[in-house]
Short mmCIF file of C-alpha atoms in Angstrom, two decimals:
data_model
loop_
_atom_site.label_atom_id
_atom_site.label_comp_id
_atom_site.label_asym_id
_atom_site.label_seq_id
_atom_site.Cartn_x
_atom_site.Cartn_y
_atom_site.Cartn_z
CA ASP A 175 21.41 10.20 25.74
CA CYS A 176 18.74 11.15 28.30
CA TYR A 177 19.62 13.81 30.83
CA PHE A 178 17.73 14.33 34.08
CA ASN A 179 17.41 17.47 36.16
CA PRO A 180 14.97 18.48 38.93
CA SER A 181 12.29 19.42 36.36
CA THR A 182 12.53 16.37 34.10
CA ALA A 183 9.92 14.21 35.82
CA ALA A 184 7.32 16.97 35.96
CA CYS A 185 7.88 17.96 32.31
CA ALA A 186 7.65 14.34 31.13
CA ARG A 187 4.42 13.80 33.06
CA LEU A 188 2.97 17.03 31.69
CA ALA A 189 3.76 15.97 28.11
CA ALA A 190 2.25 12.50 28.55
CA GLY A 191 -0.77 13.92 30.34
CA SER A 192 -1.34 16.45 27.56
CA ALA A 193 -1.26 13.64 25.00
CA ALA A 194 -3.79 11.65 27.03
CA GLU A 195 -6.07 14.66 27.48
CA VAL A 196 -6.24 15.60 23.81
CA ALA A 197 -6.90 11.94 22.90
CA ARG A 198 -9.77 11.78 25.38
CA ARG A 199 -11.30 14.99 24.08
CA VAL A 200 -11.14 13.90 20.45
CA VAL A 201 -12.58 10.44 21.13
CA SER A 202 -15.36 11.94 23.27
CA GLY A 203 -16.35 14.22 20.39
CA SER A 204 -15.63 17.52 22.08
CA ALA A 205 -13.11 18.22 19.31
CA ARG A 206 -12.96 16.87 15.77
CA HIS A 207 -9.16 16.79 15.80
CA GLY A 208 -6.50 17.82 18.26
CA ALA A 209 -2.80 18.42 18.77
CA ALA A 210 -0.39 18.40 21.68
CA ILE A 211 2.66 20.60 21.12
CA ILE A 212 4.78 18.92 23.74
CA ARG A 213 8.32 18.29 24.90
CA PRO A 214 9.92 15.94 25.74
CA PRO A 215 8.93 13.66 22.84
CA GLY A 216 8.11 10.02 23.42
CA HIS A 217 8.35 7.50 20.60
CA HIS A 218 11.72 6.00 21.60
CA ALA A 219 10.59 5.25 25.17
CA GLU A 220 9.89 1.53 25.63
CA SER A 221 7.90 -0.11 28.40
CA SER A 222 10.66 0.43 30.98
CA VAL A 223 13.42 2.20 29.04
CA ALA A 224 14.02 5.94 28.60
CA MET A 225 16.10 6.72 25.51
CA GLY A 226 16.46 9.08 22.57
CA PHE A 227 15.31 12.19 24.51
CA CYS A 228 12.12 10.25 25.45
CA TYR A 229 10.96 9.39 28.99
CA TYR A 230 7.30 8.36 28.64
CA ASN A 231 5.89 7.15 25.34
CA ASN A 232 3.35 9.90 24.71
CA ALA A 233 1.75 8.17 21.72
CA ALA A 234 1.28 4.94 23.66
CA VAL A 235 -0.23 6.84 26.59
CA ALA A 236 -2.56 8.64 24.17
CA ALA A 237 -3.57 5.36 22.53
CA ARG A 238 -4.52 3.77 25.84
CA ALA A 239 -6.35 6.94 26.89
CA ALA A 240 -8.26 6.86 23.60
CA GLN A 241 -9.23 3.24 24.19
CA ALA A 242 -10.32 3.99 27.73
CA ALA A 243 -12.55 6.72 26.26
CA GLY A 244 -14.21 4.26 23.86
CA ALA A 245 -11.97 3.86 20.82
CA LYS A 246 -11.56 0.20 19.87
CA ARG A 247 -9.02 0.44 17.05
CA VAL A 248 -6.20 2.99 17.19
CA LEU A 249 -3.85 3.80 14.34
CA ILE A 250 -0.50 5.33 15.27
CA MET A 251 1.27 6.84 12.26
CA ASP A 252 4.88 7.85 12.93
CA TRP A 253 6.47 10.03 10.26
CA ASP A 254 9.48 11.04 12.37
CA VAL A 255 12.73 10.40 10.48
CA HIS A 256 13.74 8.02 13.29
CA HIS A 257 11.93 4.76 13.94
CA GLY A 258 9.67 4.71 16.98
CA ASN A 259 11.17 1.61 18.54
CA GLY A 260 9.34 2.23 21.81
CA THR A 261 5.90 2.47 20.25
CA GLN A 262 6.57 -0.64 18.20
CA GLU A 263 7.74 -2.58 21.26
CA ILE A 264 4.74 -1.62 23.35
CA PHE A 265 2.14 -2.68 20.76
CA TYR A 266 4.03 -5.44 18.93
CA GLU A 267 1.58 -8.15 20.03
CA ASP A 268 -1.55 -5.96 20.15
CA PRO A 269 -3.99 -6.19 17.20
CA SER A 270 -6.08 -3.29 18.55
CA VAL A 271 -3.32 -0.78 17.79
CA MET A 272 -1.75 -0.60 14.33
CA TYR A 273 1.67 1.03 14.35
CA MET A 274 2.96 2.39 11.02
CA SER A 275 6.26 4.17 10.49
CA THR A 276 8.21 5.82 7.69
CA HIS A 277 11.82 6.41 8.71
CA ARG A 278 15.47 6.28 7.76
CA TYR A 279 16.90 2.85 8.44
CA ASP A 280 20.17 2.75 6.50
CA ASN A 281 20.32 -1.05 6.78
CA GLY A 282 20.09 -0.81 10.56
CA ASN A 283 22.78 1.86 10.93
CA PHE A 284 20.52 4.87 11.51
CA TYR A 285 19.37 5.53 15.08
CA PRO A 286 17.85 3.55 16.79
CA GLY A 287 18.65 0.71 14.36
CA THR A 288 15.18 -0.86 14.41
CA GLY A 289 12.27 -0.74 11.99
CA GLY A 290 13.18 -3.14 9.20
CA ALA A 291 10.43 -4.07 6.77
CA SER A 292 10.37 -7.62 8.16
CA GLU A 293 9.31 -6.35 11.61
CA THR A 294 5.54 -6.81 11.33
CA GLY A 295 4.36 -7.80 14.80
CA SER A 296 4.08 -11.13 16.56
CA GLY A 297 1.40 -13.41 17.98
CA PRO A 298 -2.04 -11.82 17.73
CA GLY A 299 -0.34 -8.59 16.64
CA LEU A 300 1.21 -10.11 13.53
CA GLY A 301 0.53 -7.79 10.59
CA PHE A 302 -0.35 -4.81 12.75
CA THR A 303 3.15 -3.30 12.64
CA VAL A 304 4.08 -1.74 9.28
CA ASN A 305 7.53 -0.29 8.63
CA VAL A 306 8.58 1.65 5.53
CA PRO A 307 12.35 1.99 5.95
CA TRP A 308 14.60 4.16 3.79
CA ASN A 309 18.16 2.94 3.28
CA GLY A 310 19.72 6.35 2.77
CA SER A 311 19.36 10.10 3.02
CA GLY A 312 17.72 12.54 0.63
CA VAL A 313 14.14 11.30 0.96
CA ARG A 314 11.85 13.75 -0.87
CA ASP A 315 8.15 14.54 -1.13
CA ALA A 316 7.55 12.03 -3.93
CA ASP A 317 9.08 9.20 -1.87
CA MET A 318 6.91 9.92 1.16
CA LEU A 319 3.78 10.49 -0.91
CA ALA A 320 4.33 7.15 -2.65
CA ALA A 321 4.60 5.44 0.74
CA PHE A 322 1.38 7.08 1.90
CA ARG A 323 -0.57 6.35 -1.26
CA HIS A 324 0.56 2.77 -1.80
CA VAL A 325 1.17 1.48 1.74
CA VAL A 326 -0.03 3.69 4.59
CA VAL A 327 -3.47 4.81 3.42
CA PRO A 328 -4.60 1.47 1.90
CA LEU A 329 -3.65 -0.51 5.01
CA ALA A 330 -5.03 2.13 7.36
CA THR A 331 -8.30 2.16 5.45
CA GLU A 332 -8.57 -1.61 5.77
CA PHE A 333 -7.84 -1.35 9.51
CA ARG A 334 -10.73 1.15 9.95
CA PRO A 335 -9.36 3.08 12.96
CA ASP A 336 -11.62 4.88 15.38
CA VAL A 337 -8.91 7.45 15.98
CA VAL A 338 -5.56 8.30 14.37
CA ILE A 339 -2.60 9.32 16.52
CA VAL A 340 0.26 10.94 14.63
CA SER A 341 3.78 10.83 16.04
CA ALA A 342 4.56 14.02 14.19
CA GLY A 343 8.31 14.38 14.08
CA PHE A 344 9.52 16.99 11.62
CA ASP A 345 13.17 15.93 11.39
CA ALA A 346 12.62 14.61 7.86
CA ALA A 347 12.04 18.22 6.81
CA GLU A 348 14.45 19.92 4.45
CA GLY A 349 17.13 21.69 6.45
CA ASP A 350 16.98 19.48 9.53
CA PRO A 351 20.55 18.86 10.79
CA LEU A 352 19.90 15.25 11.86
CA GLY A 353 17.46 13.87 9.30
CA GLY A 354 19.32 14.47 6.05
CA CYS A 355 16.04 14.41 4.11
CA ARG A 356 14.23 16.96 1.96
CA VAL A 357 10.52 16.75 2.77
CA SER A 358 8.69 20.05 2.32
CA THR A 359 6.27 21.85 4.60
CA ALA A 360 3.55 21.40 1.97
CA ALA A 361 4.07 17.62 1.92
CA PHE A 362 3.50 17.35 5.66
CA SER A 363 0.19 19.16 5.27
CA HIS A 364 -0.87 16.56 2.69
CA PHE A 365 0.09 13.72 5.06
CA ALA A 366 -2.10 15.32 7.72
CA ALA A 367 -4.98 15.65 5.26
CA MET A 368 -4.79 12.01 4.19
CA LEU A 369 -4.74 10.74 7.76
CA SER A 370 -7.42 13.07 9.13
CA ALA A 371 -9.74 11.90 6.35
CA LEU A 372 -9.62 8.41 7.86
CA ALA A 373 -10.77 9.22 11.41
CA PRO A 374 -10.57 11.90 14.11
CA THR A 375 -6.89 12.69 14.45
CA VAL A 376 -4.56 13.55 17.33
CA MET A 377 -1.18 15.01 16.44
CA LEU A 378 1.69 14.74 18.94
CA LEU A 379 4.98 16.55 18.41
CA GLU A 380 8.02 14.28 18.26
CA GLY A 381 11.45 15.17 16.85
CA GLY A 382 12.54 18.20 14.85
CA TYR A 383 15.87 19.99 15.19
CA ASN A 384 15.55 22.88 12.75
CA LEU A 385 13.26 25.19 14.69
CA ILE A 386 12.10 27.17 11.66
CA ALA A 387 11.26 24.05 9.64
CA THR A 388 9.57 22.41 12.63
CA ALA A 389 7.45 25.47 13.33
CA ALA A 390 6.40 25.85 9.70
CA ALA A 391 5.44 22.20 9.29
CA THR A 392 3.58 22.15 12.60
CA GLU A 393 1.57 25.20 11.56
CA ALA A 394 0.78 23.66 8.17
CA CYS A 395 -0.54 20.48 9.79
CA LEU A 396 -2.56 22.39 12.38
CA ARG A 397 -4.20 24.44 9.62
CA VAL A 398 -5.31 21.18 7.96
CA LEU A 399 -6.71 19.85 11.24
CA LEU A 400 -8.61 23.13 11.61
CA GLY A 401 -10.25 22.59 8.24
CA GLU A 402 -8.05 24.38 5.72
CA PRO A 403 -7.02 22.56 2.53
CA PRO A 404 -3.44 21.26 2.43
#
């Protein structure tokens, strides 16, 4: 499911480099929050596997760049409708990076088939992977807000991240042809507000296949990161 042409390598490096640069700038204090509006996305790319339209794992690159710039604890919140199997794999044994994901799971039948609630990390990373899987379509604002209020925010607050990296896929938005969910633009802005209240926040674009919905939700989140209320 990954196609290569003569421009693929350069585009993938540019996306990953943009993610690293915005993470460095936010951690260094030159920006309170930041965003990289990039393609190709990254959260399906594992340590040595390109898949799901992803070549380099932009969020993982950003996390390591943030740590190199001085961040000790990094929270990666992935609200893409698909599970970020690559991000989970990369940090599965790493207690310095907490990976949290809300996604469709459908009892393992929704792409990529990973992200069950029992997948919580291993070794020193046990407990630092948190999955909130949905076993069906039609997820709405109230479902996502409940996950944020009762799972994501309490655990993230306890983790005390120095920086938050958001794998901001908008394919759970209403009208997306792949996600089959009904999350509103307004809800995404509230997710961004809750996360950016925890620590300086870096938003990285992941999936999103309805261009109008993706654009609207991206703008709503950027407005929050720029200081507007959700």
